[in-house]
Short mmCIF file of C-alpha atoms and ligand atoms in Angstrom, two decimals:
data_model
loop_
_atom_site.label_atom_id
_atom_site.label_comp_id
_atom_site.label_asym_id
_atom_site.label_seq_id
_atom_site.Cartn_x
_atom_site.Cartn_y
_atom_site.Cartn_z
CA MET A 406 22.98 28.03 33.01
CA ALA A 407 22.24 26.65 29.87
CA SER A 408 25.65 28.89 28.49
CA ALA A 409 27.78 27.62 31.45
CA ILE A 410 27.05 24.52 30.15
CA VAL A 411 26.95 24.46 26.89
CA SER A 412 31.06 25.45 27.08
CA ALA A 413 32.17 23.91 30.01
CA LEU A 414 31.18 20.63 27.14
CA HIS A 415 32.35 22.58 24.54
CA VAL A 416 35.93 22.88 26.58
CA LEU A 417 35.99 19.76 27.66
CA ALA A 418 35.60 18.19 23.77
CA LEU A 419 38.44 18.89 23.68
CA ALA A 420 40.07 18.41 26.19
CA LEU A 421 39.05 14.46 25.00
CA GLY A 422 39.56 15.24 21.69
CA LEU A 423 43.68 17.05 22.42
CA SER A 424 44.07 13.48 24.33
CA GLY A 425 42.18 11.53 21.75
CA VAL A 426 44.15 12.17 18.98
CA TYR A 427 47.70 12.81 20.53
CA LEU A 428 47.38 8.56 21.48
CA ARG A 429 45.63 7.86 17.69
CA GLY A 430 49.57 8.74 16.73
CA ARG A 431 50.87 7.14 19.98
CA ALA A 432 48.81 3.88 18.43
CA LEU A 433 50.18 4.40 15.43
CA LYS A 434 53.53 4.74 15.79
CA GLY A 435 54.10 1.63 17.99
CA ARG A 436 53.31 -2.08 17.19
CA LEU A 437 50.23 -2.37 15.86
CA ASP A 438 49.55 -5.85 17.24
CA ARG A 439 46.51 -7.14 18.57
CA ASP A 440 46.94 -5.03 22.18
CA GLY A 441 48.47 -2.10 19.70
CA LEU A 442 44.73 -2.03 17.64
CA THR A 443 43.11 -2.42 20.79
CA ARG A 444 44.86 0.39 22.18
CA LEU A 445 44.03 2.72 18.30
CA PHE A 446 40.55 2.32 18.79
CA ALA A 447 39.98 3.49 22.05
CA ALA A 448 41.67 6.85 21.10
CA ASP A 449 39.84 6.67 17.77
CA ASN A 450 37.16 6.29 19.62
CA ALA A 451 37.52 9.20 21.81
CA TRP A 452 38.46 11.35 19.27
CA GLY A 453 35.18 10.69 17.11
CA ILE A 454 33.76 11.33 20.48
CA ALA A 455 35.22 15.30 20.45
CA ALA A 456 34.14 15.69 17.22
CA GLY A 457 30.58 15.08 17.72
CA LEU A 458 30.59 16.37 20.94
CA TRP A 459 32.27 20.30 19.17
CA ILE A 460 29.36 19.73 16.18
CA VAL A 461 26.99 19.83 18.69
CA THR A 462 28.06 22.43 21.07
CA GLY A 463 29.72 24.74 19.06
CA LEU A 464 27.08 24.77 16.90
CA LEU A 465 24.98 25.82 20.44
CA ARG A 466 27.21 28.26 21.60
CA ALA A 467 27.60 30.31 17.50
CA PHE A 468 23.38 29.89 16.70
CA GLY A 469 21.68 29.00 20.28
CA GLY A 470 21.04 31.69 21.39
CA LEU A 471 23.74 31.65 24.25
CA GLU A 472 26.04 33.72 23.16
CA LYS A 473 26.67 36.43 21.27
CA GLY A 474 24.73 36.33 18.50
CA SER A 475 24.97 34.33 15.43
CA GLN A 476 25.60 38.28 14.22
CA PHE A 477 28.21 38.89 16.23
CA TYR A 478 29.69 34.75 14.80
CA LEU A 479 29.01 34.98 10.94
CA GLN A 480 30.64 38.77 10.26
CA SER A 481 33.75 37.55 12.34
CA PRO A 482 36.13 36.15 10.12
CA LEU A 483 37.62 34.76 12.50
CA PHE A 484 34.64 32.60 13.02
CA TRP A 485 34.96 31.78 9.71
CA ALA A 486 38.64 30.47 9.65
CA LYS A 487 37.87 28.20 12.56
CA MET A 488 35.49 26.89 10.17
CA ALA A 489 37.42 26.72 7.51
CA LEU A 490 40.71 24.31 9.84
CA PHE A 491 37.52 22.55 11.52
CA VAL A 492 36.05 21.83 7.49
CA ALA A 493 40.14 20.65 6.60
CA VAL A 494 40.40 18.38 9.87
CA ILE A 495 37.35 16.96 9.39
CA ILE A 496 38.15 16.50 5.07
CA LEU A 497 42.15 15.50 6.12
CA GLU A 498 39.08 12.74 8.85
CA ILE A 499 38.33 11.13 5.98
CA GLN A 500 41.18 8.88 4.69
CA PRO A 501 42.29 7.11 8.68
CA MET A 502 38.23 6.66 8.77
CA VAL A 503 37.98 4.59 5.58
CA THR A 504 41.58 2.34 7.25
CA PHE A 505 40.28 1.73 11.14
CA ILE A 506 36.96 1.43 9.95
CA ARG A 507 38.70 -1.71 7.45
CA TRP A 508 41.41 -2.11 10.79
CA ARG A 509 37.86 -2.52 13.00
CA ARG A 510 36.05 -4.95 11.09
CA ALA A 511 39.29 -7.32 10.11
CA LEU A 512 40.21 -7.72 14.09
CA GLY A 513 36.45 -8.15 14.18
CA ARG A 514 36.85 -11.29 12.25
CA GLY A 515 40.10 -12.84 13.51
CA GLN A 516 42.17 -11.45 10.78
CA VAL A 517 45.46 -9.72 11.14
CA PRO A 518 44.75 -6.93 8.93
CA ASP A 519 46.98 -4.65 6.41
CA THR A 520 48.44 -1.45 8.39
CA SER A 521 51.28 -1.29 6.47
CA ARG A 522 49.45 2.46 5.68
CA ALA A 523 50.50 3.32 9.54
CA ARG A 524 52.89 5.91 8.69
CA ALA A 525 51.24 7.82 6.70
CA LEU A 526 48.70 7.89 8.77
CA TYR A 527 50.74 9.37 11.34
CA VAL A 528 51.34 11.52 9.33
CA VAL A 529 48.39 12.99 8.37
CA ASN A 530 46.99 12.39 12.84
CA HIS A 531 49.85 15.21 13.12
CA ILE A 532 48.75 17.40 10.63
CA GLN A 533 45.46 17.42 12.10
CA MET A 534 46.71 17.76 15.65
CA ALA A 535 47.78 20.82 14.31
CA LEU A 536 45.21 22.14 13.38
CA VAL A 537 43.83 21.35 16.49
CA VAL A 538 45.81 24.04 18.33
CA VAL A 539 45.82 27.56 16.36
CA MET A 540 42.21 26.80 15.33
CA VAL A 541 42.28 27.07 19.45
CA PHE A 542 44.37 30.08 19.47
CA VAL A 543 41.96 31.15 16.90
CA ALA A 544 39.05 30.52 19.27
CA SER A 545 40.11 32.24 22.15
CA PHE A 546 41.14 35.63 19.51
CA LEU A 547 37.57 35.52 17.80
CA ALA A 548 36.08 34.76 21.80
CA ARG A 549 37.29 39.25 22.07
CA GLY A 550 36.02 40.12 18.87
CA PHE A 551 39.31 39.89 17.54
CA GLY A 552 39.50 41.07 13.25
CA LEU A 553 35.92 43.40 13.87
CA ARG A 554 36.24 46.55 13.16
C1 HEM B 1043 38.92 21.31 17.30
C2 HEM B 1043 36.86 21.88 17.26
C3 HEM B 1043 37.49 22.36 18.25
C4 HEM B 1043 37.76 23.92 18.59
C5 HEM B 1043 39.60 23.69 18.91
C6 HEM B 1043 37.82 25.03 20.00
C7 HEM B 1043 38.26 25.27 20.74
C8 HEM B 1043 37.88 26.21 20.96
C9 HEM B 1043 37.74 27.71 22.20
C10 HEM B 1043 38.85 26.65 22.80
C11 HEM B 1043 36.68 27.90 22.28
C12 HEM B 1043 36.94 28.81 23.71
C13 HEM B 1043 37.20 30.80 23.64
C14 HEM B 1043 36.90 31.52 24.62
O1 HEM B 1043 36.18 32.09 25.67
O2 HEM B 1043 38.40 32.51 25.19
C15 HEM B 1043 35.80 27.49 22.12
C16 HEM B 1043 34.10 28.67 21.37
C17 HEM B 1043 33.48 28.51 20.89
N1 HEM B 1043 33.08 27.86 20.03
FE1 HEM B 1043 34.73 26.16 19.53
N2 HEM B 1043 35.92 24.91 18.52
C18 HEM B 1043 35.91 23.59 17.92
C19 HEM B 1043 34.96 24.15 17.38
C20 HEM B 1043 33.62 24.75 17.45
C21 HEM B 1043 32.66 24.68 15.62
C22 HEM B 1043 32.82 23.38 14.56
C23 HEM B 1043 32.31 25.40 15.89
C24 HEM B 1043 31.03 25.78 15.63
C25 HEM B 1043 29.91 25.66 14.58
C26 HEM B 1043 32.36 26.67 17.13
C27 HEM B 1043 32.04 27.39 17.99
C28 HEM B 1043 32.04 28.36 19.03
C29 HEM B 1043 31.84 29.79 19.70
C30 HEM B 1043 30.39 30.42 19.29
C31 HEM B 1043 32.49 29.76 20.83
C32 HEM B 1043 31.71 30.83 21.84
C33 HEM B 1043 33.21 31.92 21.60
C34 HEM B 1043 32.56 33.64 22.32
O3 HEM B 1043 33.27 32.49 24.28
O4 HEM B 1043 31.86 33.90 22.11
N3 HEM B 1043 34.06 25.64 17.50
N4 HEM B 1043 36.03 27.07 21.57
#
């Protein structure tokens, strides 16, 4: 039963994460007035929650004895490919994370944040979204034992 619940939470993280990153991109492209920023931060929150959920449920599935056992994953090149993609998504997140914290603080102080970097962040956001989509394919092949002899 634990395996089914954790698996469901892992898939729900995908629903939350993909919609969060998509809406964050749309918000970055739109007008970044107070309403636009509120939408941006809401999407960013969903994306952040999804990331936490992915890590917790992913680690539980891989190393908590819920699925095929740690050995299966550690031996699979596709598992490592998936982890490399995930690390790339996290590294790409550093710039948006730092910028959005700055924007949130400025808005909290009643100031208008300097949003001139929005276009560059939109591109980063799109790359992250693409990487997540690739991860879904890698995960599905991984789960079916592809890449193992
Ligand atoms: C962007 C992040 C992630 C995405 C989009 C993602 C996506 C998926 C998907 C779609 C599946 C279901 C595969 C299937 O049964 O067909 C899955 C399974 C799994 N994921 Fe993730 N995942 C992510 C992060 C992680 C992380 C960080 C870990 C481990 C640290 C992880 C470990 C696993 C494991 C162990 C399974 C079960 C594979 C099996 O059934 O043998 N995932 N993931």
